[in-house]
Amino acid sequence: MRIYVCVKHVPDTAANIKIVGDAAYDTEVKYVANPYDEYGVEEAVSLVEKNKKGEVIAVCVGDKGAANTLKAVMAMGVHRSILIKTEDQFPGSDITAKALCKAITDDGGADLIFMGKQSVDGEGMQTPYRLAAEMGLPVATGIVAFSHGGETVNVQREIDGGAKELITIKTPCVLGAAKGLNEPRFPKLPAILKAKKKEIKEMDLADMGLTDQGQCRLKSLEPVQERSNAKILEGSTREIVASLVQILKEEEKVI
Amino acid sequence: MDTFLTEKHRIVRSSVRAFAQREIMPISREIDEDRRFPWEVIEKMGKLGYLGIQAPRELGGAGMDAVSYIIIIEEISRAAAAIGLCASVHNSVALYPILAFGNALQHDKFVPDLAKGKKIGAFCLTEPNAGSDASAIEATAIKDGDHYIVNANKVFVTNGGVADICVMFVRTDPAAGPRGISVIVAEKGTPGFVVGEKENLSGMRANPVCSIRLSDCKIPAENLLAKEGMGLKIGLAALDTGRIGIASQAVGIAQAALLDGIKYAKERIQFKVPIARHQSIQNMIADMATQVESARLMVYRAALLKDQKKPFSKEAAMAKLMASETASRVADMAVQIHGGYGYSKAYGVERYYRDARITRIYEGTSEVHRMVIARNILD
């Protein structure tokens, strides 16, 4: 069985991001594997371990620094990696999906594809759907439980209101992992040494022969405005409502 | 700092940091207050290879280098110095002398269980009348056929309460002075091997530091490391390696104190502004950060020299002196930044302050380190 895991090289959420120019940020920050993708890595690696056969291949669209992230997931047990290089800090999910599709297809095709339900930088939540559409495969995201039944997989996905949906999907399919699916492992020290020797096949996004170079362009980046502190109104209901109306009218000017 | 690291070391750092933050940080206050040795964490560390960092793979170790070792000890100590201490002592002064001076039989007998963390190691040198003067030890091992009869009263044994395998310094020839000292590996469970009460220490409270007493304990002669009379040589070699570990432990404590100090200085409002805007606090932060960085660089340098198989004794002593004194100063400043709250157990800096203090004392006091450094320079 061949399982692909799409992994994104993202700034650590604890990093202090500085915006440079209109639509870029200072890349001198710590990067990590997108945490949601790590749930996908863990699920894929443990499935192969359980079956005692199969291969897990990580695929990443990112800059050359993304090789570090691929080594980190290979230390978790991924067998080899494909890095599709681009200098673009924010490749759109459309071009990313096309590139992932081509790389996976050219590499031999998938029995299963895992990825995070979203990335922690762009948070677009588009790539799993777009990749599935490109590949003509079924897709489910927000996966919190998974079991493999050969021709099909059974998954639970989180839906609104804390409810869970149980779905059976035909394989191959694209699955977007969510928090709760598993507890990603910490790599054992010898595995970190072994990861150094694992293969990373590199290619350039520009050379992949994709005619459509993507319809999404990032126009500008702005830091999130710091929220002002919450104010707790006290008094009787009548007084609270009166002061709330006053705040909405006079301070916030929303009514 | 990361500029100097290879990719492998960066992955080691980020994975150990993630482990320490997720598995150790949440319990660090509780294990200090309850003086609890967290077996659940130690078992996980064993499985990940953190308890056999530099032991060869064929003996169950992780086969990593000294730089990986100090990264791991720093990151664990940042979360809980008492656990960093357990790992440092286990890896360096317990496991290392067996690896470096043991024969193949001893390697097979002791290393795999230690390297996988199935057994915990300890280093038994200090006695009531022998500390900095290691040659004054009174423990004896008298040869009796294929055994030694060992009598020893060892104190302040780090990991003592949980240790299965003890690297024990004994006198095999009472007449030979410093040349009469040898090292024998004593195992818990041997009749006459008695673990004393836990010491009620100021810091490192999650580590079961105990006394260990051996009374007419019959230990197989095959457990003697190298030859009779090699004790001090083995001890010094072990402590050279141990120093790098304790130095990185001190850097970990100092880093934790620095980060907590910065965080609090940005949050605490006095005179209508965060105290980080006051110059006196800025000066403290600048000094703390500079000192932590210089200590860390010195520790890395000592570890790099060790990896390059070059002499590192002086550099290790300098790094240990610098890092331990830095940890004390930086933890002290972090308490100062926190004001009254810093003196309360509600904040971590009070623990760093207590934990940092011992790093200037154990595995060679600051005074002994100055002596070692001066000898290296003047001789």
XYZ file of C-alpha atoms in Angstrom:
634
model
C 0.000 0.000 0.000
C 1.260 3.426 -0.921
C 0.157 6.314 1.289
C 0.971 9.908 0.477
C 0.945 12.589 3.137
C 0.882 16.212 2.028
C 2.912 18.288 4.420
C 3.244 22.061 4.557
C 6.295 23.898 5.895
C 4.799 26.635 8.086
C 6.082 29.197 10.612
C 5.842 27.966 14.189
C 2.665 29.399 15.717
C 4.800 30.598 18.643
C 7.014 32.608 16.245
C 6.795 36.372 16.090
C 5.884 37.108 12.465
C 7.061 40.413 11.003
C 5.412 41.624 7.818
C 7.833 42.898 5.173
C 6.490 45.042 2.317
C 2.900 44.456 1.181
C 2.511 40.743 0.920
C 5.482 39.003 2.502
C 6.848 38.251 5.935
C 10.319 37.896 7.345
C 11.290 34.256 6.877
C 13.922 34.328 9.628
C 11.574 32.502 11.980
C 11.353 28.925 13.109
C 9.466 26.670 10.725
C 7.746 23.425 11.544
C 5.567 20.829 9.852
C 1.981 22.050 9.836
C 0.601 20.501 13.057
C -2.591 19.206 11.355
C -0.425 17.445 8.767
C 1.401 15.691 11.609
C -1.849 13.938 12.526
C -1.911 12.679 8.946
C 1.714 11.545 9.201
C 1.046 9.672 12.428
C -2.036 7.935 11.017
C -0.238 6.902 7.818
C 2.892 5.678 9.602
C 0.979 3.714 12.214
C -1.210 2.103 9.546
C 1.872 0.880 7.684
C 3.434 -0.285 10.941
C 0.268 -2.174 11.840
C 0.032 -3.854 8.437
C 3.788 -4.446 8.431
C 3.849 -3.437 4.775
C 3.444 -0.370 2.644
C 5.200 2.901 2.100
C 4.544 6.422 3.335
C 5.688 9.271 1.111
C 5.549 12.918 2.174
C 4.900 15.538 -0.517
C 5.473 19.219 0.066
C 5.150 22.403 -1.960
C 7.537 24.899 -0.392
C 10.876 26.641 -0.500
C 14.186 24.817 -0.142
C 14.028 25.201 3.655
C 11.057 22.836 3.575
C 13.580 19.990 3.303
C 14.052 20.391 7.079
C 10.366 19.846 7.682
C 10.464 16.769 5.459
C 13.412 15.405 7.445
C 11.428 15.974 10.624
C 8.465 13.935 9.330
C 10.821 11.264 7.998
C 12.167 11.011 11.569
C 8.564 10.183 12.536
C 8.639 7.216 10.159
C 7.823 8.559 6.670
C 9.918 6.509 4.202
C 10.809 9.122 1.584
C 9.781 12.568 0.402
C 9.076 14.701 -2.639
C 9.754 18.429 -2.443
C 8.189 20.657 -5.077
C 10.179 23.846 -4.832
C 8.776 27.319 -5.236
C 10.035 30.701 -4.123
C 6.459 31.914 -3.753
C 5.750 32.449 -0.057
C 2.019 31.948 -0.590
C 1.361 29.597 -3.492
C -2.433 29.469 -3.885
C -4.269 26.283 -2.928
C -5.214 25.843 -6.595
C -1.658 25.639 -7.914
C -0.572 23.697 -4.825
C -3.272 21.081 -5.469
C -2.314 20.790 -9.142
C 1.355 20.334 -8.258
C 0.589 17.766 -5.534
C -1.667 15.869 -7.936
C 0.971 15.735 -10.653
C 3.756 14.717 -8.277
C 1.659 11.934 -6.713
C 0.431 10.669 -10.076
C 3.926 10.726 -11.619
C 5.305 8.936 -8.582
C 2.975 6.015 -9.118
C -0.371 6.959 -7.628
C -1.867 6.633 -4.189
C -3.887 4.095 -2.261
C -4.607 6.777 0.330
C -3.775 10.444 0.768
C -3.608 12.104 4.150
C -3.118 15.770 4.929
C -4.136 18.272 7.570
C -7.647 19.687 7.300
C -6.023 23.107 7.083
C -2.646 24.821 7.473
C -1.905 27.022 10.439
C -0.519 29.825 8.253
C -2.935 30.296 5.360
C -5.907 28.601 7.074
C -7.633 28.400 3.687
C -8.965 24.843 4.214
C -9.059 24.465 0.442
C -6.199 22.170 -0.492
C -7.749 18.794 0.458
C -10.849 19.533 -1.640
C -8.919 20.928 -4.576
C -6.482 18.008 -4.566
C -9.368 15.516 -4.481
C -11.041 17.358 -7.357
C -7.826 17.333 -9.397
C -7.381 13.625 -8.789
C -11.043 12.722 -9.166
C -11.150 11.136 -5.716
C -13.598 11.323 -2.817
C -12.622 13.547 0.090
C -13.479 14.058 3.755
C -11.905 16.507 6.165
C -12.017 17.156 9.892
C -11.225 13.470 10.452
C -11.007 12.479 14.123
C -11.180 8.699 13.772
C -10.035 6.371 11.033
C -10.090 2.667 10.300
C -8.975 0.917 7.181
C -11.039 -1.845 5.625
C -9.190 -2.554 2.386
C -11.475 -1.299 -0.378
C -13.010 1.285 1.919
C -12.138 3.340 4.962
C -14.408 4.314 7.822
C -13.935 7.782 9.202
C -15.510 10.037 11.760
C -15.548 13.717 10.980
C -16.381 16.568 13.239
C -19.380 18.609 12.198
C -21.129 21.579 13.734
C -22.375 21.465 17.276
C -19.772 18.951 18.408
C -21.533 16.156 16.525
C -19.640 13.521 14.590
C -20.475 12.116 11.209
C -19.572 8.534 10.360
C -18.722 7.941 6.743
C -17.517 5.014 4.689
C -15.425 6.109 1.713
C -14.048 4.112 -1.168
C -10.298 4.104 -1.533
C -8.268 5.777 -2.851
C -9.456 8.961 -1.179
C -8.180 12.202 0.327
C -8.510 12.604 4.102
C -8.023 15.882 5.991
C -6.865 15.131 9.534
C -8.012 17.072 12.588
C -6.886 17.336 16.176
C -8.020 14.306 18.116
C -7.293 11.781 15.350
C -4.211 10.573 17.217
C -1.247 11.747 19.279
C 1.672 12.366 16.890
C 4.792 10.595 18.119
C 7.984 12.263 19.185
C 10.758 10.872 17.005
C 13.147 8.444 18.682
C 16.751 9.615 18.558
C 17.975 6.792 16.268
C 15.096 7.605 13.882
C 16.444 11.156 13.591
C 19.789 9.749 12.476
C 18.088 7.397 9.996
C 16.011 10.242 8.536
C 19.199 11.938 7.364
C 19.758 9.104 4.907
C 16.220 8.975 3.522
C 15.564 10.279 0.037
C 14.118 13.712 -0.757
C 13.315 13.946 -4.457
C 13.387 17.607 -5.436
C 11.711 19.276 -8.395
C 10.822 22.839 -9.324
C 7.202 23.859 -9.488
C 8.001 25.967 -12.550
C 9.338 22.912 -14.432
C 6.354 20.666 -13.827
C 4.631 21.632 -17.041
C 1.567 23.022 -15.285
C 0.094 25.402 -17.823
C -2.169 27.107 -15.355
C 0.039 28.806 -12.777
C -2.820 29.521 -10.404
C -5.605 32.019 -10.148
C -5.035 33.106 -6.552
C -2.682 35.919 -5.705
C -2.062 37.281 -2.263
C -2.518 41.062 -2.438
C -1.637 42.224 1.037
C -0.879 41.115 4.562
C -1.872 42.998 7.692
C -1.183 42.201 11.320
C -4.252 41.303 13.360
C -5.322 44.288 15.423
C -4.975 43.587 19.094
C -8.364 43.217 20.642
C -9.255 45.558 23.444
C -9.937 43.979 26.787
C -13.345 42.517 27.480
C -15.477 44.591 29.786
C -17.869 42.930 32.206
C -20.990 44.952 32.879
C -22.443 44.748 36.350
C -25.781 45.638 37.904
C -29.386 44.608 37.342
C -30.464 43.311 33.952
C -32.137 46.651 33.243
C -28.928 48.569 34.029
C -26.756 46.146 32.029
C -28.978 46.422 28.953
C -29.024 50.212 29.225
C -25.253 50.452 29.417
C -24.792 47.875 26.635
C -27.044 49.924 24.335
C -25.101 53.032 25.257
C -21.750 51.351 24.446
C -23.012 50.021 21.121
C -24.418 53.430 20.200
C -21.819 55.832 21.478
C -18.521 54.012 21.864
C -18.658 51.370 19.137
C -21.156 53.286 16.950
C -22.640 50.070 15.568
C -26.307 50.938 16.159
C 22.591 29.810 18.381
C 20.804 27.702 15.809
C 23.213 29.099 13.210
C 25.839 26.689 14.506
C 23.622 23.653 14.517
C 23.400 21.015 11.866
C 20.056 19.945 10.603
C 20.128 16.778 12.678
C 20.694 18.864 15.807
C 17.845 21.173 14.896
C 15.471 18.258 14.566
C 16.724 16.896 17.890
C 16.130 20.280 19.509
C 12.642 20.769 18.154
C 11.508 17.245 18.958
C 12.940 17.257 22.491
C 11.510 20.723 23.087
C 8.080 19.547 21.954
C 8.382 16.519 24.238
C 9.529 18.574 27.227
C 6.834 21.187 26.754
C 4.050 18.704 26.295
C 5.042 15.973 28.732
C 7.171 17.651 31.417
C 6.211 21.332 31.728
C 2.641 20.611 32.845
C 3.867 18.568 35.844
C 7.030 20.488 36.735
C 5.520 22.404 39.647
C 3.653 19.413 41.050
C 6.654 17.048 41.035
C 8.734 19.715 42.795
C 6.119 20.302 45.474
C 5.333 16.624 46.009
C 8.963 15.511 45.634
C 7.720 12.945 43.140
C 9.956 11.115 40.671
C 7.813 10.993 37.504
C 8.288 7.417 36.306
C 5.709 7.917 33.570
C 7.940 10.563 31.960
C 11.178 8.656 32.564
C 9.751 5.598 30.810
C 8.863 7.689 27.764
C 12.323 9.265 27.779
C 13.848 5.786 27.808
C 11.798 4.721 24.783
C 12.822 7.851 22.861
C 16.515 7.198 23.485
C 17.090 10.093 25.914
C 18.635 7.764 28.504
C 21.235 6.259 26.209
C 22.024 9.266 24.085
C 25.679 8.535 23.408
C 25.653 4.783 23.928
C 26.277 2.848 20.708
C 23.290 1.509 18.802
C 24.474 -2.106 19.064
C 24.212 -1.791 22.858
C 20.724 -0.334 22.713
C 21.756 3.314 22.745
C 20.854 6.131 20.385
C 24.419 6.561 19.077
C 24.233 10.350 19.090
C 27.028 12.872 19.670
C 27.844 15.165 22.584
C 26.148 18.158 20.946
C 22.870 16.206 20.762
C 23.399 15.260 24.400
C 23.675 18.853 25.617
C 20.707 19.950 23.506
C 18.570 17.246 25.104
C 19.727 18.026 28.646
C 19.150 21.764 28.133
C 15.637 21.307 26.772
C 14.582 18.865 29.488
C 16.116 21.024 32.223
C 14.270 24.049 30.897
C 11.034 22.218 31.643
C 12.161 20.558 34.912
C 15.772 20.737 36.070
C 15.336 17.755 38.399
C 14.533 15.517 35.432
C 17.373 17.053 33.418
C 19.577 16.123 36.376
C 18.361 12.520 36.304
C 19.138 12.276 32.581
C 22.497 14.024 32.860
C 23.774 11.853 35.711
C 22.384 8.675 34.158
C 23.917 9.370 30.723
C 27.231 10.825 31.770
C 28.622 9.814 35.122
C 26.785 6.463 35.352
C 26.613 5.109 31.800
C 29.713 6.777 30.390
C 32.353 5.236 32.729
C 30.926 1.760 32.088
C 31.139 2.397 28.340
C 34.568 3.981 28.428
C 36.278 1.724 30.957
C 34.160 -1.428 30.995
C 35.022 -4.614 29.100
C 32.746 -6.395 26.614
C 31.219 -8.532 29.342
C 30.392 -5.460 31.451
C 28.988 -3.669 28.393
C 26.616 -6.544 27.705
C 25.689 -6.890 31.349
C 24.907 -3.245 32.154
C 24.646 -0.999 29.083
C 21.506 -2.210 27.223
C 19.195 -1.869 30.237
C 20.661 1.529 31.148
C 20.597 2.821 27.572
C 16.924 1.910 27.164
C 16.038 3.363 30.545
C 14.921 -0.007 31.926
C 17.375 0.575 34.727
C 18.490 3.875 36.222
C 22.132 4.648 36.948
C 23.834 6.582 39.733
C 27.329 7.774 40.581
C 28.494 7.148 44.136
C 31.570 9.144 45.003
C 30.663 11.623 47.755
C 30.931 10.514 51.376
C 30.477 12.414 54.618
C 34.228 13.116 54.721
C 35.014 13.136 51.004
C 33.587 15.706 48.623
C 35.888 17.957 46.632
C 38.753 15.821 47.952
C 37.805 12.580 46.248
C 41.022 10.901 47.377
C 39.728 10.996 50.970
C 37.072 8.336 50.417
C 36.766 5.704 53.117
C 34.624 3.079 51.377
C 36.457 -0.225 51.119
C 36.406 -3.222 48.819
C 38.401 -6.186 50.014
C 39.050 -8.967 47.547
C 37.741 -12.346 48.647
C 38.170 -14.971 45.957
C 36.003 -14.024 42.999
C 34.199 -11.326 45.009
C 34.841 -8.054 46.740
C 33.386 -7.386 50.168
C 32.293 -3.776 49.966
C 31.533 -1.415 52.825
C 30.547 2.098 51.868
C 28.557 5.062 53.100
C 27.726 7.243 50.116
C 25.739 10.445 50.495
C 23.922 12.888 48.202
C 23.510 10.207 45.529
C 21.512 11.735 42.670
C 18.883 9.233 41.414
C 19.806 7.248 44.560
C 16.242 6.314 45.459
C 15.540 4.793 42.046
C 18.982 3.659 40.894
C 19.513 0.008 39.996
C 23.130 0.304 38.886
C 25.629 2.335 40.898
C 29.108 3.322 39.792
C 30.745 3.044 43.207
C 34.092 4.511 44.254
C 35.893 2.332 46.778
C 39.308 1.879 48.246
C 40.841 -1.459 47.228
C 44.244 -0.711 48.733
C 44.045 1.270 51.954
C 47.813 1.864 51.985
C 48.095 3.233 48.458
C 46.531 6.699 48.952
C 44.917 8.123 45.808
C 46.256 5.171 43.801
C 44.317 2.754 45.982
C 40.923 3.898 44.691
C 38.904 1.729 42.293
C 35.459 1.689 40.727
C 33.071 -1.215 41.098
C 29.536 -1.498 39.751
C 27.097 -2.241 42.569
C 23.569 -3.420 41.857
C 20.501 -2.749 43.923
C 19.156 -5.942 45.416
C 22.562 -7.277 46.396
C 22.342 -8.298 50.089
C 23.754 -5.465 52.197
C 22.819 -2.747 49.650
C 20.614 -0.299 51.568
C 19.008 2.840 50.188
C 18.652 5.630 52.760
C 15.984 8.280 53.213
C 15.460 10.945 50.554
C 17.420 14.099 51.322
C 15.172 17.074 52.015
C 16.894 19.472 49.630
C 16.221 23.068 48.714
C 15.989 22.387 44.976
C 15.924 19.447 42.532
C 13.163 18.089 44.727
C 11.723 15.712 42.132
C 15.004 13.821 42.082
C 15.273 11.141 44.779
C 18.690 12.171 46.084
C 19.533 9.644 48.832
C 22.319 8.097 50.789
C 23.342 4.556 49.852
C 24.994 2.270 52.331
C 26.737 -0.997 51.517
C 27.354 -3.285 54.479
C 29.536 -6.338 53.837
C 28.066 -6.376 50.363
C 29.403 -9.220 48.223
C 29.985 -7.875 44.710
C 31.385 -10.071 41.911
C 34.994 -9.207 41.032
C 33.922 -9.098 37.376
C 32.058 -5.843 38.221
C 35.339 -3.974 38.768
C 35.861 -1.391 36.020
C 39.293 -1.431 34.337
C 41.870 -2.312 36.993
C 42.341 -1.773 40.684
C 43.757 1.679 41.374
C 42.189 3.291 38.281
C 39.398 4.907 40.312
C 40.500 8.504 40.247
C 41.284 8.378 36.542
C 37.821 6.965 35.817
C 36.243 9.526 38.132
C 37.950 12.469 36.466
C 37.074 11.256 32.967
C 33.443 10.746 34.008
C 33.297 14.173 35.588
C 34.717 15.848 32.467
C 31.742 14.453 30.567
C 29.399 15.105 33.457
C 30.405 18.743 33.580
C 29.132 19.344 30.070
C 25.812 17.857 31.115
C 25.519 19.926 34.284
C 26.563 23.015 32.339
C 23.794 22.440 29.812
C 21.380 21.776 32.646
C 22.324 25.189 34.067
C 21.802 26.793 30.647
C 18.338 25.213 30.559
C 17.444 26.668 33.966
C 18.804 30.073 32.934
C 16.866 29.995 29.653
C 13.636 29.198 31.492
C 14.294 32.079 33.922
C 15.085 34.462 31.070
C 11.904 33.624 29.152
C 9.715 33.883 32.248
C 11.383 37.200 33.116
C 10.699 38.606 29.637
C 7.090 37.417 29.678
C 6.368 38.918 33.078
C 8.138 42.201 32.276
C 5.847 42.655 29.289
C 2.690 41.858 31.267
C 3.235 43.602 34.577
C 2.022 47.189 34.594
C 3.583 49.644 37.051
C 3.601 53.425 36.692
C 0.997 52.883 33.923
C 3.387 51.035 31.581
C 4.639 47.471 31.309
C 7.737 47.251 33.500
C 9.678 46.153 30.382
C 9.538 49.846 29.432
C 11.557 50.807 32.493
C 15.249 51.035 31.827
C 16.317 49.216 34.974
C 14.281 46.174 33.884
C 15.606 46.451 30.316
C 19.143 46.374 31.662
C 18.368 43.206 33.574
C 16.827 41.541 30.521
C 19.818 42.553 28.378
C 22.295 41.187 30.920
C 20.335 37.974 31.392
C 20.075 37.310 27.649
C 23.747 38.081 27.046
C 24.914 35.860 29.877
C 22.704 32.956 28.837
C 23.958 33.183 25.271
C 27.617 33.254 26.297
C 27.178 30.327 28.669
C 25.419 28.332 25.964
C 28.174 29.045 23.443
C 30.800 27.816 25.896
C 28.876 24.607 26.531
C 28.504 24.001 22.786
C 32.191 24.571 22.285
C 33.133 22.021 24.942
C 30.727 19.483 23.411
C 32.020 20.143 19.897
C 35.597 19.582 21.067
C 34.521 16.306 22.634
C 32.867 15.241 19.364
C 36.041 16.137 17.482
C 37.971 13.947 19.952
C 40.091 16.908 21.054
C 40.978 17.729 24.677
C 37.999 19.422 26.305
C 38.693 19.244 30.014
C 39.516 22.936 30.466
C 36.669 24.044 28.193
C 34.205 21.779 30.021
C 35.324 23.201 33.371
C 35.005 26.772 32.063
C 31.577 26.029 30.618
C 30.372 24.471 33.876
C 31.688 27.370 35.946
C 30.204 29.973 33.625
C 26.854 28.244 33.105
C 26.232 27.445 36.763
C 27.073 30.949 37.920
C 24.963 32.348 35.067
C 22.005 30.198 36.083
C 22.186 31.518 39.643
C 22.452 35.153 38.538
C 19.792 34.932 35.858
C 17.345 33.100 38.131
C 18.006 35.733 40.786
C 17.255 38.539 38.314
C 14.110 36.737 37.143
C 12.897 36.666 40.747
C 13.717 40.366 41.017
C 11.717 41.195 37.877
C 8.746 39.308 39.321
C 9.020 41.290 42.582
C 7.019 39.795 45.451
C 5.337 37.317 43.123
C 8.751 35.944 42.191
C 9.226 34.857 45.789
C 5.982 32.920 45.674
C 5.594 29.322 44.548
C 2.826 30.548 42.262
C 5.499 31.369 39.663
C 8.221 29.103 38.299
C 11.089 31.517 38.940
C 11.163 30.642 42.622
C 11.908 27.028 41.637
C 14.581 28.035 39.116
C 16.231 30.082 41.858
C 16.413 27.048 44.163
C 17.365 24.625 41.376
C 20.090 26.894 39.995
C 21.917 27.136 43.304
C 23.076 23.518 43.399
C 24.638 23.676 39.923
C 27.488 25.662 41.499
C 28.087 22.845 43.970
C 27.586 19.402 42.466
C 29.854 17.583 40.032
C 32.641 19.884 41.209
C 32.110 23.153 43.055
C 32.854 26.487 41.382
C 35.990 26.613 43.511
C 37.224 23.232 42.291
C 36.478 24.282 38.725
C 38.547 27.429 39.147
C 41.346 25.208 40.429
C 41.038 22.895 37.389
C 41.014 25.841 35.001
C 43.976 27.560 36.664
C 45.975 24.316 36.589
C 45.217 23.896 32.909
C 46.412 27.416 32.216
C 49.413 27.533 34.503
C 50.831 24.035 34.128
